[in-house]
Coordinates of C-alpha atoms and ligand atoms in Angstrom, one line a residue:
M239 CA 7.6 34.9 -15.3
T240 CA 4.1 34.1 -14.0
K241 CA 3.5 34.1 -10.3
R242 CA 4.0 30.6 -8.6
E243 CA 0.6 29.1 -7.6
N244 CA -0.1 28.0 -4.1
F245 CA -2.7 25.6 -2.6
G246 CA -5.6 27.5 -1.1
S247 CA -6.0 26.2 2.4
R248 CA -5.0 23.4 4.8
A249 CA -8.0 21.3 3.6
T250 CA -6.9 21.6 0.0
V251 CA -3.2 20.8 0.8
I252 CA -4.4 17.6 2.5
M253 CA -6.8 16.8 -0.4
A254 CA -4.1 17.3 -2.9
M255 CA -1.6 15.3 -1.2
A256 CA -4.1 12.5 -0.2
G257 CA -5.0 12.6 -3.9
S258 CA -1.4 11.7 -4.8
A259 CA -1.2 9.2 -2.0
I260 CA -4.5 7.4 -2.6
G261 CA -4.3 5.5 -5.9
L262 CA -3.6 2.1 -7.3
G263 CA -1.3 1.6 -4.5
N264 CA -4.2 1.4 -2.1
I265 CA -6.8 -0.5 -4.2
W266 CA -4.7 -2.6 -6.5
R267 CA -1.5 -3.2 -4.7
F268 CA -2.4 -3.1 -1.0
P269 CA -4.9 -5.9 -0.9
F270 CA -2.8 -8.4 -2.9
I271 CA 0.4 -7.7 -0.8
V272 CA -1.7 -8.1 2.4
G273 CA -2.9 -11.4 0.9
E274 CA 0.7 -12.5 0.2
Y275 CA 2.1 -11.8 3.6
G276 CA -0.8 -13.1 5.8
G277 CA -3.3 -10.4 6.5
A278 CA -3.7 -8.5 9.9
A279 CA -0.2 -9.1 11.1
F280 CA 1.1 -7.5 7.9
I281 CA -1.2 -4.6 8.4
L282 CA 0.1 -3.9 11.9
V283 CA 3.7 -3.8 10.6
Y284 CA 2.5 -1.5 7.8
I285 CA 0.8 0.9 10.2
V286 CA 4.1 1.1 12.3
C287 CA 6.1 1.7 9.1
C288 CA 3.8 4.3 8.1
F289 CA 4.1 6.4 11.3
F290 CA 7.8 5.9 12.2
L291 CA 9.5 5.6 8.8
S292 CA 7.1 7.1 6.1
M293 CA 6.0 10.0 8.1
P294 CA 9.6 11.3 8.7
I295 CA 10.3 11.0 5.0
L296 CA 7.1 12.8 4.1
L297 CA 8.1 15.6 6.5
S298 CA 11.6 15.7 5.1
E299 CA 10.2 16.2 1.6
S300 CA 7.7 18.8 2.9
I301 CA 10.4 20.7 4.7
I302 CA 12.6 20.8 1.6
G303 CA 9.8 21.8 -0.7
R304 CA 8.2 24.4 1.5
R305 CA 11.4 25.9 2.4
T306 CA 12.4 26.6 -1.1
H307 CA 9.1 26.9 -3.0
Q308 CA 10.8 25.2 -5.9
G309 CA 10.5 21.9 -7.6
T310 CA 13.1 19.0 -6.7
F311 CA 15.9 20.2 -8.9
G312 CA 15.7 23.9 -8.0
A313 CA 15.2 23.0 -4.3
M314 CA 18.4 20.9 -4.1
N315 CA 20.3 23.7 -6.0
T316 CA 19.1 26.3 -3.6
L317 CA 19.7 24.4 -0.3
A318 CA 23.0 22.8 -1.5
P319 CA 24.4 24.8 -4.4
G320 CA 27.1 23.3 -6.4
S321 CA 27.0 20.1 -4.5
A322 CA 26.5 16.3 -5.6
W323 CA 22.9 16.7 -4.1
K324 CA 21.9 18.1 -7.5
W325 CA 22.0 14.4 -8.6
L326 CA 19.2 13.7 -6.2
G327 CA 17.3 16.7 -7.8
L328 CA 17.8 15.0 -11.2
L329 CA 17.0 11.5 -10.1
T330 CA 13.7 12.7 -8.7
I331 CA 12.7 14.1 -12.1
F332 CA 13.5 10.9 -13.9
S333 CA 11.9 8.4 -11.5
P334 CA 8.4 9.8 -11.4
L335 CA 8.3 9.6 -15.2
I336 CA 9.2 5.9 -15.2
I337 CA 6.5 5.4 -12.5
L338 CA 4.0 7.4 -14.5
S339 CA 4.7 5.3 -17.5
Y340 CA 3.9 1.9 -16.0
Y341 CA 1.2 3.4 -13.8
S342 CA -0.7 4.6 -16.9
V343 CA -0.8 1.1 -18.2
V344 CA -2.7 0.1 -15.1
G345 CA -4.7 3.3 -15.3
G346 CA -5.6 2.3 -18.9
W347 CA -6.8 -1.2 -17.8
S348 CA -8.9 0.6 -15.2
F349 CA -10.5 2.7 -17.8
A350 CA -11.1 -0.4 -20.0
F351 CA -12.7 -2.4 -17.2
L352 CA -14.9 0.5 -16.4
C353 CA -16.2 0.5 -19.9
K354 CA -16.7 -3.4 -19.6
A355 CA -18.6 -2.9 -16.4
L356 CA -20.8 -0.1 -18.1
A357 CA -21.3 -2.6 -21.0
L358 CA -22.5 -5.1 -18.5
E359 CA -20.0 -7.7 -19.4
F360 CA -19.5 -9.1 -15.9
K361 CA -22.8 -11.1 -15.9
P362 CA -23.6 -14.7 -14.8
E363 CA -23.5 -16.1 -18.3
N364 CA -20.0 -14.9 -18.7
A365 CA -18.6 -16.0 -15.3
G366 CA -16.5 -18.8 -16.9
A367 CA -15.0 -16.4 -19.3
V368 CA -14.5 -13.4 -17.1
T369 CA -11.2 -14.3 -15.5
A370 CA -9.7 -14.9 -19.0
M371 CA -10.8 -11.3 -20.0
F372 CA -7.9 -9.6 -18.2
G373 CA -5.2 -11.8 -19.7
D374 CA -6.7 -11.5 -23.2
F375 CA -7.1 -7.8 -22.9
S376 CA -3.8 -7.0 -21.4
S377 CA -1.8 -9.1 -23.9
S378 CA -3.5 -7.5 -26.9
T379 CA -1.9 -4.5 -28.6
W380 CA -4.3 -1.7 -29.5
G381 CA -6.9 -1.8 -26.7
P382 CA -4.5 -1.3 -23.9
L383 CA -2.5 1.3 -25.8
G384 CA -5.6 3.2 -26.6
C385 CA -6.8 3.2 -23.0
M386 CA -3.5 4.1 -21.7
A387 CA -3.4 7.1 -24.2
I388 CA -6.8 8.2 -22.9
F389 CA -5.6 7.9 -19.3
L390 CA -2.5 10.0 -20.1
V391 CA -4.4 12.6 -21.9
L392 CA -6.7 13.1 -19.0
T393 CA -3.6 13.2 -16.7
A394 CA -2.0 15.8 -19.0
L395 CA -5.2 17.9 -19.2
I396 CA -5.5 18.3 -15.5
V397 CA -1.9 19.1 -15.1
Y398 CA -2.0 21.6 -17.9
L399 CA -4.9 23.4 -16.1
G400 CA -2.5 24.3 -13.3
V401 CA -2.0 23.8 -9.6
N402 CA -5.2 25.7 -8.6
K403 CA -7.6 25.2 -11.5
G404 CA -6.4 21.6 -12.3
I405 CA -4.8 19.6 -9.5
E406 CA -6.4 21.4 -6.6
K407 CA -9.9 21.5 -8.1
F408 CA -9.7 17.7 -9.1
S409 CA -8.6 16.5 -5.8
K410 CA -11.0 18.6 -3.9
I411 CA -13.9 16.8 -5.6
S412 CA -12.3 13.3 -6.2
I413 CA -11.2 12.6 -2.6
P414 CA -14.5 12.9 -0.8
V415 CA -16.1 11.0 -3.8
L416 CA -13.6 8.2 -3.4
F417 CA -14.2 7.8 0.2
V418 CA -17.9 7.6 -0.3
L419 CA -17.5 5.0 -3.1
I420 CA -15.0 2.8 -1.3
V421 CA -17.3 2.7 1.8
I422 CA -20.3 1.6 -0.3
I423 CA -18.2 -1.1 -2.0
A424 CA -16.9 -2.3 1.4
I425 CA -20.4 -2.5 2.7
Y426 CA -21.4 -4.6 -0.3
S427 CA -18.4 -6.8 0.1
I428 CA -18.9 -7.4 3.8
T429 CA -22.6 -8.3 3.4
L430 CA -22.0 -10.9 0.8
P431 CA -22.7 -14.4 2.1
G432 CA -19.4 -16.1 3.3
S433 CA -17.5 -12.9 3.6
G434 CA -16.9 -13.3 7.4
E435 CA -13.8 -15.4 6.7
G436 CA -12.3 -12.5 4.8
V437 CA -13.2 -10.0 7.6
R438 CA -11.4 -12.3 10.1
Y439 CA -8.4 -12.5 7.8
L440 CA -8.1 -8.7 8.0
V441 CA -8.5 -8.3 11.8
K442 CA -6.9 -11.4 13.2
P443 CA -3.1 -11.4 13.1
D444 CA -1.1 -14.5 12.3
F445 CA 2.5 -13.4 13.2
S446 CA 4.1 -16.5 11.8
K447 CA 3.8 -15.0 8.3
L448 CA 6.0 -12.1 9.1
T449 CA 9.2 -13.1 7.3
P450 CA 12.0 -10.5 6.8
R451 CA 10.7 -10.0 3.3
A452 CA 7.3 -9.1 4.7
Y453 CA 9.0 -6.2 6.5
A454 CA 10.7 -5.0 3.3
A455 CA 7.3 -5.3 1.5
A456 CA 5.5 -3.2 4.2
L457 CA 8.1 -0.4 3.9
G458 CA 8.1 -0.6 0.0
Q459 CA 4.3 -0.4 -0.1
S460 CA 4.1 2.3 2.5
F461 CA 6.6 4.5 0.5
F462 CA 4.7 3.7 -2.7
S463 CA 1.4 4.5 -1.3
L464 CA 2.6 7.9 0.3
S465 CA 4.3 8.7 -3.0
L466 CA 7.6 9.1 -1.3
G467 CA 11.2 9.2 -2.4
V468 CA 10.8 10.6 -5.8
G469 CA 10.0 14.2 -5.1
T470 CA 6.2 14.2 -5.6
M471 CA 5.4 15.2 -2.2
L472 CA 8.3 17.7 -2.2
T473 CA 6.9 19.3 -5.4
Y474 CA 3.4 19.5 -3.9
S475 CA 4.8 20.9 -0.6
S476 CA 6.5 23.7 -2.7
Y477 CA 2.9 25.0 -3.3
V478 CA 2.1 25.1 0.3
R479 CA 1.9 28.5 1.9
K480 CA 4.4 29.7 4.5
D481 CA 1.7 30.0 7.2
E482 CA 0.5 26.4 6.8
N483 CA 1.2 23.7 9.4
I484 CA 3.2 21.1 7.4
L485 CA 3.1 18.7 10.3
A486 CA -0.6 18.7 10.4
S487 CA -0.9 18.3 6.6
A488 CA 1.5 15.4 6.6
A489 CA -0.3 13.7 9.4
G490 CA -3.7 14.2 7.7
T491 CA -2.3 12.9 4.4
A492 CA -0.8 9.8 6.1
F493 CA -4.0 9.2 8.0
F494 CA -6.4 9.4 5.0
D495 CA -4.0 7.2 2.9
L496 CA -3.9 4.5 5.6
L497 CA -7.7 4.7 6.2
F498 CA -8.3 4.4 2.5
A499 CA -6.1 1.3 2.1
I500 CA -7.7 -0.4 5.1
L501 CA -11.1 0.4 3.5
A502 CA -10.0 -1.0 0.2
G503 CA -8.8 -4.2 2.1
F504 CA -12.4 -4.5 3.4
A505 CA -13.8 -3.8 0.0
V506 CA -11.7 -6.5 -1.7
M507 CA -10.8 -9.3 0.7
P508 CA -14.3 -10.2 2.0
A509 CA -15.5 -10.5 -1.4
V510 CA -12.6 -12.7 -2.4
F511 CA -13.2 -15.1 0.5
A512 CA -17.0 -15.0 -0.3
A513 CA -16.2 -16.4 -3.7
G514 CA -13.8 -19.0 -2.3
I515 CA -10.7 -17.7 -3.9
A516 CA -7.2 -17.7 -2.3
P517 CA -6.4 -14.2 -0.9
S518 CA -2.8 -14.5 -2.2
S519 CA -3.8 -14.8 -5.9
G520 CA -1.6 -11.7 -6.7
P521 CA -1.8 -8.8 -8.9
G522 CA -4.8 -10.2 -10.8
L523 CA -6.9 -9.9 -7.7
V524 CA -8.5 -6.6 -8.9
F525 CA -8.8 -7.3 -12.7
E526 CA -9.5 -11.1 -12.6
T527 CA -10.9 -12.1 -9.2
L528 CA -13.2 -9.1 -8.7
P529 CA -14.9 -9.2 -12.1
F530 CA -15.5 -13.0 -11.6
I531 CA -17.0 -12.2 -8.2
F532 CA -19.2 -9.4 -9.7
S533 CA -20.5 -11.9 -12.3
K534 CA -21.1 -14.7 -10.0
M535 CA -22.8 -12.6 -7.4
G536 CA -25.0 -11.2 -10.2
S537 CA -27.4 -14.1 -9.8
G538 CA -28.3 -12.7 -6.2
G539 CA -29.1 -9.2 -7.4
Q540 CA -27.8 -8.4 -10.9
I541 CA -28.6 -4.7 -10.7
I542 CA -26.7 -4.3 -7.6
S543 CA -23.6 -6.2 -8.6
A544 CA -23.5 -4.5 -11.9
S545 CA -23.8 -1.1 -10.2
V546 CA -21.1 -2.0 -7.7
S547 CA -18.7 -3.2 -10.5
I548 CA -19.2 0.1 -12.2
L549 CA -18.5 2.1 -9.1
F550 CA -15.5 -0.1 -8.3
F551 CA -13.7 0.5 -11.6
L552 CA -14.7 4.1 -11.5
T553 CA -13.1 4.3 -8.0
I554 CA -9.9 2.9 -9.3
L555 CA -9.8 5.2 -12.3
V556 CA -10.4 8.3 -10.3
A557 CA -7.9 7.4 -7.7
A558 CA -5.4 6.6 -10.3
L559 CA -5.8 9.9 -12.0
S560 CA -5.4 11.9 -8.8
S561 CA -2.1 10.2 -8.3
S562 CA -0.9 10.3 -11.9
I563 CA -1.3 14.1 -12.0
S564 CA 1.1 14.3 -9.1
M565 CA 3.8 12.3 -10.9
M566 CA 3.5 14.5 -14.0
E567 CA 3.6 17.7 -12.1
V568 CA 7.1 16.9 -10.9
G569 CA 8.5 17.0 -14.4
V570 CA 6.3 19.9 -15.4
A571 CA 7.5 22.1 -12.4
Y572 CA 11.1 21.3 -13.5
L573 CA 10.6 22.1 -17.2
V574 CA 8.6 25.4 -16.4
E575 CA 10.8 26.6 -13.6
E576 CA 14.2 25.5 -14.7
K577 CA 13.9 25.4 -18.5
G578 CA 11.4 28.2 -19.1
L579 CA 8.9 26.1 -21.0
Y580 CA 5.2 27.0 -21.1
R581 CA 3.1 24.8 -19.1
R582 CA 1.3 23.6 -22.3
K583 CA 4.6 22.6 -23.9
A584 CA 5.9 20.9 -20.8
T585 CA 2.8 18.8 -20.4
A586 CA 2.7 17.9 -24.1
L587 CA 6.4 16.9 -24.0
L588 CA 5.9 14.8 -20.8
F589 CA 2.9 13.2 -22.4
C590 CA 5.0 12.0 -25.4
V591 CA 7.9 10.7 -23.2
T592 CA 5.5 8.8 -20.9
F593 CA 3.4 7.4 -23.8
V594 CA 6.5 6.0 -25.4
I595 CA 7.9 4.2 -22.3
G596 CA 4.3 3.3 -21.3
A597 CA 3.7 1.7 -24.7
L598 CA 6.7 -0.4 -24.2
C599 CA 5.5 -1.3 -20.7
S600 CA 2.0 -2.2 -22.1
L601 CA 3.4 -4.2 -25.0
S602 CA 5.5 -6.3 -22.5
F603 CA 2.2 -8.1 -21.6
G604 CA 1.9 -9.2 -25.2
S605 CA 4.1 -8.9 -28.4
L606 CA 7.1 -7.7 -26.3
S607 CA 6.8 -10.3 -23.6
G608 CA 10.0 -12.0 -24.7
V609 CA 12.1 -8.9 -24.1
K610 CA 13.7 -9.2 -20.9
L611 CA 15.7 -6.6 -18.8
L612 CA 17.8 -8.3 -16.1
G613 CA 15.5 -11.3 -16.5
Q614 CA 12.3 -9.2 -16.1
T615 CA 9.6 -8.1 -18.6
I616 CA 9.7 -4.4 -19.3
F617 CA 6.8 -3.6 -17.0
N618 CA 8.1 -5.5 -14.1
F619 CA 11.6 -4.1 -14.5
C620 CA 10.3 -0.5 -14.4
D621 CA 8.2 -1.5 -11.3
R622 CA 11.0 -3.2 -9.5
L623 CA 13.5 -0.5 -10.4
C624 CA 11.3 2.2 -8.9
S625 CA 9.5 0.5 -6.0
N626 CA 12.5 -1.6 -4.9
F627 CA 15.3 0.7 -5.6
L628 CA 14.8 4.3 -6.7
M629 CA 12.1 5.2 -4.2
T630 CA 14.0 3.6 -1.3
V631 CA 17.3 5.3 -2.2
G632 CA 15.4 8.6 -2.7
A633 CA 13.7 8.2 0.6
L634 CA 17.0 7.6 2.3
L635 CA 18.7 10.5 0.7
F636 CA 15.9 12.9 1.6
S637 CA 16.1 11.9 5.2
L638 CA 19.9 12.1 5.2
F639 CA 19.7 15.6 3.5
V640 CA 17.3 17.0 6.1
G641 CA 19.0 15.2 9.0
W642 CA 22.6 15.8 8.2
R643 CA 23.1 18.4 5.5
M644 CA 20.4 21.1 6.4
D645 CA 21.0 23.3 9.4
K646 CA 19.0 21.9 12.3
A647 CA 17.8 25.5 13.2
A648 CA 16.4 25.9 9.6
V649 CA 14.7 22.4 9.8
K650 CA 13.1 23.5 13.1
D651 CA 12.2 27.0 11.7
E652 CA 10.4 25.3 8.7
L653 CA 8.5 22.8 10.8
T654 CA 7.3 25.2 13.4
N655 CA 6.9 28.3 11.2
G656 CA 9.5 30.2 12.9
G657 CA 8.6 28.9 16.4
T658 CA 5.0 30.0 16.2
L659 CA 3.5 26.4 16.2
K660 CA 3.9 25.3 19.7
G661 CA 2.6 21.7 19.2
S662 CA 5.2 21.1 16.4
A663 CA 7.9 22.8 18.5
R664 CA 7.2 20.3 21.3
L665 CA 7.3 17.3 19.0
F666 CA 10.4 18.6 17.1
P667 CA 13.0 16.6 19.1
V668 CA 11.2 13.4 18.4
I669 CA 10.6 14.1 14.7
Y670 CA 14.2 15.2 14.4
F671 CA 15.5 12.0 15.9
L672 CA 13.3 9.8 13.7
V673 CA 14.4 11.8 10.5
K674 CA 18.1 11.9 11.4
Y675 CA 18.7 8.4 12.9
V676 CA 15.7 6.0 13.0
A677 CA 14.6 6.4 9.4
P678 CA 17.9 6.2 7.6
V679 CA 19.2 3.3 9.6
T680 CA 16.0 1.3 9.4
I681 CA 15.5 2.1 5.8
A682 CA 19.1 1.0 4.9
V683 CA 18.7 -2.2 6.9
I684 CA 15.3 -3.2 5.4
F685 CA 16.7 -2.3 2.0
I686 CA 19.5 -4.7 2.5
I687 CA 17.3 -7.4 3.8
G688 CA 15.0 -6.9 0.8
I689 CA 17.9 -7.4 -1.6
I690 CA 19.5 -10.5 0.1
G691 CA 16.4 -12.0 1.6
Ligands
LIG825 N1 0.8 6.9 -4.1 C1 0.2 6.5 -5.4 C2 -0.6 5.2 -5.2 O1 -0.8 4.7 -4.1 C3 1.1 6.4 -6.5 C4 2.1 7.5 -6.6 C5 1.8 8.8 -6.9 C6 3.5 7.4 -6.5 N2 3.1 9.5 -6.9 C7 4.0 8.7 -6.7 C8 4.2 6.3 -6.2 C9 5.3 8.8 -6.6 C10 5.5 6.6 -6.2 C11 6.1 7.8 -6.3 O2 -1.1 4.7 -6.0

């Protein structure tokens, strides 16, 4: 067997993990959820969720992954051999593949819209037709399928190149580039005439909008954004060296992910307000509203707005790719380590599986829109199944595993590198309390509220 790869340094661990975390969740999902639940107040709840609930889960996954240096299935088998925990290992191979399937549909749209931006389709003459573009495109058959295939091929290619030459290299370049791009777009957005209202919306909290469902949405979004509950971060952590400080890398990852989401909020919302559109216009915000804005603003400086539209869809595409590779890596690690497949075969196999499920998701916007699973289209069913159910259950089980099943001394040993990291050792009682009690109880309560509320 070939030697298992490791991430090179603390910086590359954070880049790779932040690469997984920063994605469509930040640019596509976060702004419209903030819009739905009332702006700044929701962002505050989101920040609290991130540090008190998501961080403990991220640490739980990091502890399991780094302790065993194995993928999800192997890790569970090593730490709890012959027990029912192996089902958690299996679940976390299955769920990232479902997420990857519908994620690739949106990744394909991003690619398509990047091409449209490059072809200068978002111009003032088209302003009337631009909002219909997304509906027309996503409900057609071959275009979205082709773009999804391209997105998946790129994903598979990076994963095939391996942890160092593929994932690590790609993240090391893409994360700094993404930050530069999103800052440029946010500056453009904030300087548009009439954007002030949008900025106020993001910084001035209105607590009356905080319904119980808003809390459930904040938690769900925070898990999705940090790629939690399905073994992605566990698998990445299994490539972290023994002398690395996992508390520092988890904190760095959470910080950059949060920062990026907020920057994306400032890139999207002020522009939305400047164009006089309701912030709560839903998932179409990025693919309908923004192209409309780009085309309308064109009159004020066509070259600038065309360039920003290109940069914007490029940002989404690159961010989506740095996440999709992390989802595919979970399955690849399993097939390579547990089933003895070559990396090439494993990526090809996963490409085929996700292409088939992804195609069904893609077609559910068009010819398969009549097919309903529990009253939902195939795409929505996969999204709800994962983000409302599998990820939450997975996150809950990871925290229960570390808090109740693993030996406390082993947890401490892993977090503090055998007691050598003094800062982590000092924080250990707080972290352990969060992992053992606060996270599981709160997640369970919010989960139930989300279902009945
Ligand atoms: N976190 C990524 C985003 O915000 C998506 C993602 C990557 C993910 N891996 C995941 C989501 C695992 C859930 C589970 O776009």
